[in-house]
């Protein structure tokens, strides 16, 4: 089987993407599949050397340099593939203008166009049967449209009401949230309209923690350890997620990769799925660190916060047969191990 994986160049997201593709490839390379990996620095050995060192990489891994805003560059790697993993699309408008010579009104428009273009190439190939789009839980806020609070549960029926002002927000997270929400809605609509030609799956991942194969700490792990390292910027991102989503959905990088593979291999799977093994408050997180890592001093403000009754209601992945290997404890423990290894704590 042939599959293509699509990654982009966004500086704020590239570390998490490299972590995902590195962990994903270690699982896929042992199978009888040929992987075509598309990203903008295929010739940079400092960035692809790790991937080339995986078992079976020489015969099964093919690297392509492609710009996500130049559709024609994806036609060759996608041609002949049965499955496409679209792991990320977001690229700032300035980067799109600078590197692609393409002008968009804003990042949201650029993100939506990129998603649609990849889907169009999949259908044009005549061989791709399934497109798996890596979405984000920021698109699934359980906030009520009338701003009266949160719904009882967070699940796949939730869509983020973009008109609500969320505490701890800034221009970047607002733009990111709107882009991911509208892009996921667009690709799901595309999947409904082209159901006879392409199966579309969106996998809305929680805040990704755990270790990995990279020699540095990813941005999402830095958010998860923000209370330990007392980083206000990262902590505000953590609190933004909590205010947007009621609590914080977290998931281990290994489970994220396993979920992607599960969606590729399981028949009769399509539509929207959320991917998170734990749904916790920032206070629960801080208390876990305080109790299990007493060597780290946590500010009192981290141990105080809202107590919400909202529950995690998504079981769609599990109903199809998927099971998570990592709970809150192992996710946070592996975040600390990763940060220690990288010298961040």
mmCIF file of C-alpha atoms in Angstrom, residues 90-290:
data_model
loop_
_atom_site.group_PDB
_atom_site.id
_atom_site.type_symbol
_atom_site.label_atom_id
_atom_site.label_comp_id
_atom_site.label_asym_id
_atom_site.label_seq_id
_atom_site.Cartn_x
_atom_site.Cartn_y
_atom_site.Cartn_z
ATOM 1 C CA UNK A 90 -1.663 26.408 8.751
ATOM 2 C CA UNK A 91 0.801 28.917 7.356
ATOM 3 C CA UNK A 92 0.793 32.605 8.155
ATOM 4 C CA UNK A 93 -0.415 34.928 5.436
ATOM 5 C CA UNK A 94 2.952 36.655 5.284
ATOM 6 C CA UNK A 95 4.720 33.363 4.678
ATOM 7 C CA UNK A 96 2.259 32.528 1.927
ATOM 8 C CA UNK A 97 2.961 35.842 0.241
ATOM 9 C CA UNK A 98 6.706 35.693 0.735
ATOM 10 C CA UNK A 99 7.354 32.158 -0.419
ATOM 11 C CA UNK A 100 4.469 31.382 -2.742
ATOM 12 C CA UNK A 101 3.653 34.638 -4.426
ATOM 13 C CA UNK A 102 0.008 33.937 -3.614
ATOM 14 C CA UNK A 103 -2.106 36.558 -1.892
ATOM 15 C CA UNK A 104 -4.893 35.727 0.552
ATOM 16 C CA UNK A 105 -7.056 38.068 2.568
ATOM 17 C CA UNK A 106 -6.000 36.371 5.797
ATOM 18 C CA UNK A 107 -4.651 33.167 7.305
ATOM 19 C CA UNK A 108 -8.133 31.691 7.557
ATOM 20 C CA UNK A 109 -8.667 31.941 3.810
ATOM 21 C CA UNK A 110 -5.198 30.517 3.171
ATOM 22 C CA UNK A 111 -5.826 27.562 5.471
ATOM 23 C CA UNK A 112 -9.185 26.685 3.927
ATOM 24 C CA UNK A 113 -7.806 26.917 0.396
ATOM 25 C CA UNK A 114 -4.898 24.637 1.257
ATOM 26 C CA UNK A 115 -7.238 21.978 2.658
ATOM 27 C CA UNK A 116 -9.478 22.074 -0.400
ATOM 28 C CA UNK A 117 -6.534 21.922 -2.794
ATOM 29 C CA UNK A 118 -5.108 18.782 -1.234
ATOM 30 C CA UNK A 119 -8.547 17.148 -1.329
ATOM 31 C CA UNK A 120 -8.915 18.075 -5.002
ATOM 32 C CA UNK A 121 -5.543 16.501 -5.796
ATOM 33 C CA UNK A 122 -6.608 13.334 -3.971
ATOM 34 C CA UNK A 123 -9.660 12.967 -6.202
ATOM 35 C CA UNK A 124 -7.719 13.902 -9.328
ATOM 36 C CA UNK A 125 -5.219 11.119 -8.613
ATOM 37 C CA UNK A 126 -7.880 8.481 -9.149
ATOM 38 C CA UNK A 127 -6.128 6.232 -6.619
ATOM 39 C CA UNK A 128 -6.631 7.886 -3.220
ATOM 40 C CA UNK A 129 -9.493 6.291 -1.324
ATOM 41 C CA UNK A 130 -9.178 8.022 2.038
ATOM 42 C CA UNK A 131 -8.020 11.442 3.264
ATOM 43 C CA UNK A 132 -7.239 11.769 6.978
ATOM 44 C CA UNK A 133 -7.061 15.367 8.152
ATOM 45 C CA UNK A 134 -5.403 16.185 11.468
ATOM 46 C CA UNK A 135 -7.771 18.632 13.118
ATOM 47 C CA UNK A 136 -7.684 20.245 16.564
ATOM 48 C CA UNK A 137 -9.947 20.198 19.598
ATOM 49 C CA UNK A 138 -10.009 23.998 19.457
ATOM 50 C CA UNK A 139 -12.700 23.529 16.794
ATOM 51 C CA UNK A 140 -14.911 21.563 19.207
ATOM 52 C CA UNK A 141 -15.606 23.971 22.056
ATOM 53 C CA UNK A 142 -18.632 23.054 24.209
ATOM 54 C CA UNK A 143 -19.371 26.735 24.866
ATOM 55 C CA UNK A 144 -23.039 27.500 24.256
ATOM 56 C CA UNK A 145 -23.916 29.829 21.386
ATOM 57 C CA UNK A 146 -25.912 32.098 23.717
ATOM 58 C CA UNK A 147 -22.833 32.562 25.946
ATOM 59 C CA UNK A 148 -24.644 31.080 28.954
ATOM 60 C CA UNK A 149 -21.865 28.633 29.806
ATOM 61 C CA UNK A 150 -20.806 25.174 28.702
ATOM 62 C CA UNK A 151 -22.741 22.188 27.463
ATOM 63 C CA UNK A 152 -22.873 19.123 29.707
ATOM 64 C CA UNK A 153 -20.383 17.169 27.602
ATOM 65 C CA UNK A 154 -17.727 17.776 24.959
ATOM 66 C CA UNK A 155 -18.000 15.523 21.924
ATOM 67 C CA UNK A 156 -18.058 15.490 18.114
ATOM 68 C CA UNK A 157 -21.339 17.411 18.009
ATOM 69 C CA UNK A 158 -19.626 20.504 19.456
ATOM 70 C CA UNK A 159 -18.453 23.303 17.173
ATOM 71 C CA UNK A 160 -16.631 26.353 18.481
ATOM 72 C CA UNK A 161 -18.831 29.489 18.527
ATOM 73 C CA UNK A 162 -16.389 31.964 17.029
ATOM 74 C CA UNK A 163 -18.249 35.088 18.182
ATOM 75 C CA UNK A 164 -17.499 34.515 21.885
ATOM 76 C CA UNK A 165 -14.614 36.340 23.538
ATOM 77 C CA UNK A 166 -12.536 33.781 25.424
ATOM 78 C CA UNK A 167 -10.280 34.761 28.374
ATOM 79 C CA UNK A 168 -6.514 34.522 27.792
ATOM 80 C CA UNK A 169 -6.969 34.862 24.033
ATOM 81 C CA UNK A 170 -4.747 36.868 21.720
ATOM 82 C CA UNK A 171 -4.680 37.511 17.990
ATOM 83 C CA UNK A 172 -2.665 34.386 17.258
ATOM 84 C CA UNK A 173 -4.886 31.897 19.106
ATOM 85 C CA UNK A 174 -8.058 33.558 17.849
ATOM 86 C CA UNK A 175 -6.832 33.306 14.269
ATOM 87 C CA UNK A 176 -5.653 29.742 14.771
ATOM 88 C CA UNK A 177 -8.955 28.687 16.336
ATOM 89 C CA UNK A 178 -11.016 30.223 13.557
ATOM 90 C CA UNK A 179 -8.780 28.768 10.846
ATOM 91 C CA UNK A 180 -8.881 25.236 12.260
ATOM 92 C CA UNK A 181 -12.633 25.397 12.853
ATOM 93 C CA UNK A 182 -13.524 26.620 9.379
ATOM 94 C CA UNK A 183 -11.001 24.351 7.661
ATOM 95 C CA UNK A 184 -12.404 21.269 9.384
ATOM 96 C CA UNK A 185 -15.952 22.269 8.526
ATOM 97 C CA UNK A 186 -14.903 22.785 4.920
ATOM 98 C CA UNK A 187 -13.165 19.430 4.541
ATOM 99 C CA UNK A 188 -16.087 17.585 6.148
ATOM 100 C CA UNK A 189 -18.467 19.344 3.758
ATOM 101 C CA UNK A 190 -16.175 18.341 0.898
ATOM 102 C CA UNK A 191 -16.290 14.749 2.121
ATOM 103 C CA UNK A 192 -20.084 14.746 2.172
ATOM 104 C CA UNK A 193 -20.315 16.176 -1.331
ATOM 105 C CA UNK A 194 -17.688 13.803 -2.753
ATOM 106 C CA UNK A 195 -18.570 10.753 -0.654
ATOM 107 C CA UNK A 196 -18.612 8.472 -3.688
ATOM 108 C CA UNK A 197 -15.092 9.544 -4.682
ATOM 109 C CA UNK A 198 -13.217 10.066 -1.402
ATOM 110 C CA UNK A 199 -13.583 9.055 2.239
ATOM 111 C CA UNK A 200 -12.761 11.985 4.517
ATOM 112 C CA UNK A 201 -11.861 11.609 8.191
ATOM 113 C CA UNK A 202 -10.998 14.448 10.556
ATOM 114 C CA UNK A 203 -9.139 13.622 13.751
ATOM 115 C CA UNK A 204 -9.403 16.442 16.279
ATOM 116 C CA UNK A 205 -6.427 15.941 18.574
ATOM 117 C CA UNK A 206 -6.117 17.197 22.120
ATOM 118 C CA UNK A 207 -3.027 18.931 23.480
ATOM 119 C CA UNK A 208 -0.267 16.492 22.557
ATOM 120 C CA UNK A 209 2.146 15.403 25.271
ATOM 121 C CA UNK A 210 4.547 12.583 25.941
ATOM 122 C CA UNK A 211 7.996 11.885 24.645
ATOM 123 C CA UNK A 212 9.143 11.137 21.141
ATOM 124 C CA UNK A 213 12.178 10.765 18.936
ATOM 125 C CA UNK A 214 13.122 14.438 18.727
ATOM 126 C CA UNK A 215 16.107 15.889 20.604
ATOM 127 C CA UNK A 216 14.143 18.952 21.739
ATOM 128 C CA UNK A 217 10.905 19.703 23.573
ATOM 129 C CA UNK A 218 7.930 20.397 21.320
ATOM 130 C CA UNK A 219 5.729 23.448 21.741
ATOM 131 C CA UNK A 220 2.746 21.477 23.007
ATOM 132 C CA UNK A 221 4.858 19.786 25.681
ATOM 133 C CA UNK A 222 6.120 23.208 26.745
ATOM 134 C CA UNK A 223 2.493 24.237 27.277
ATOM 135 C CA UNK A 224 1.869 21.094 29.327
ATOM 136 C CA UNK A 225 4.845 21.817 31.601
ATOM 137 C CA UNK A 226 4.266 25.585 31.721
ATOM 138 C CA UNK A 227 3.374 25.423 35.435
ATOM 139 C CA UNK A 228 6.574 23.543 36.223
ATOM 140 C CA UNK A 229 8.834 25.963 34.364
ATOM 141 C CA UNK A 230 6.702 28.981 35.376
ATOM 142 C CA UNK A 231 6.402 30.286 31.820
ATOM 143 C CA UNK A 232 3.592 32.883 31.671
ATOM 144 C CA UNK A 233 3.253 32.808 27.887
ATOM 145 C CA UNK A 234 2.858 29.042 27.721
ATOM 146 C CA UNK A 235 0.621 29.021 30.798
ATOM 147 C CA UNK A 236 -1.718 31.529 29.178
ATOM 148 C CA UNK A 237 -2.057 29.147 26.223
ATOM 149 C CA UNK A 238 -2.954 26.382 28.665
ATOM 150 C CA UNK A 239 -5.573 28.569 30.323
ATOM 151 C CA UNK A 240 -6.948 29.667 26.955
ATOM 152 C CA UNK A 241 -7.583 26.034 26.076
ATOM 153 C CA UNK A 242 -9.248 25.508 29.440
ATOM 154 C CA UNK A 243 -11.537 28.512 29.038
ATOM 155 C CA UNK A 244 -12.357 27.578 25.446
ATOM 156 C CA UNK A 245 -12.967 23.881 26.107
ATOM 157 C CA UNK A 246 -14.126 23.803 29.730
ATOM 158 C CA UNK A 247 -11.195 21.583 30.647
ATOM 159 C CA UNK A 248 -8.070 20.532 28.749
ATOM 160 C CA UNK A 249 -8.170 17.443 26.510
ATOM 161 C CA UNK A 250 -4.705 15.856 26.459
ATOM 162 C CA UNK A 251 -3.329 12.908 24.541
ATOM 163 C CA UNK A 252 -0.002 11.096 24.232
ATOM 164 C CA UNK A 253 1.922 11.448 20.964
ATOM 165 C CA UNK A 254 2.008 7.662 20.629
ATOM 166 C CA UNK A 255 -1.779 7.440 20.870
ATOM 167 C CA UNK A 256 -2.141 10.224 18.293
ATOM 168 C CA UNK A 257 -0.022 8.245 15.839
ATOM 169 C CA UNK A 258 -1.858 5.026 16.617
ATOM 170 C CA UNK A 259 -5.189 6.791 16.072
ATOM 171 C CA UNK A 260 -4.084 8.030 12.651
ATOM 172 C CA UNK A 261 -3.039 4.525 11.635
ATOM 173 C CA UNK A 262 -6.265 3.111 13.069
ATOM 174 C CA UNK A 263 -8.290 5.516 10.925
ATOM 175 C CA UNK A 264 -6.303 4.451 7.879
ATOM 176 C CA UNK A 265 -6.698 0.719 8.428
ATOM 177 C CA UNK A 266 -10.228 0.409 9.795
ATOM 178 C CA UNK A 267 -12.999 -0.070 7.215
ATOM 179 C CA UNK A 268 -16.217 1.944 7.300
ATOM 180 C CA UNK A 269 -14.668 4.864 9.171
ATOM 181 C CA UNK A 270 -15.441 8.390 8.041
ATOM 182 C CA UNK A 271 -16.475 11.763 9.386
ATOM 183 C CA UNK A 272 -15.398 13.567 12.530
ATOM 184 C CA UNK A 273 -13.537 12.070 15.494
ATOM 185 C CA UNK A 274 -12.000 13.592 18.609
ATOM 186 C CA UNK A 275 -8.780 12.124 19.976
ATOM 187 C CA UNK A 276 -8.017 12.547 23.686
ATOM 188 C CA UNK A 277 -7.494 10.097 26.525
ATOM 189 C CA UNK A 278 -7.835 12.562 29.422
ATOM 190 C CA UNK A 279 -9.929 15.671 30.043
ATOM 191 C CA UNK A 280 -8.527 17.567 33.006
ATOM 192 C CA UNK A 281 -8.383 21.004 34.583
ATOM 193 C CA UNK A 282 -5.203 23.045 34.891
ATOM 194 C CA UNK A 283 -5.557 22.717 38.676
ATOM 195 C CA UNK A 284 -5.604 18.909 38.429
ATOM 196 C CA UNK A 285 -2.479 19.145 36.322
ATOM 197 C CA UNK A 286 -0.719 21.408 38.817
ATOM 198 C CA UNK A 287 -1.675 19.207 41.763
ATOM 199 C CA UNK A 288 -0.306 16.152 39.985
ATOM 200 C CA UNK A 289 3.027 17.889 39.454
ATOM 201 C CA UNK A 290 3.076 19.135 43.051
#
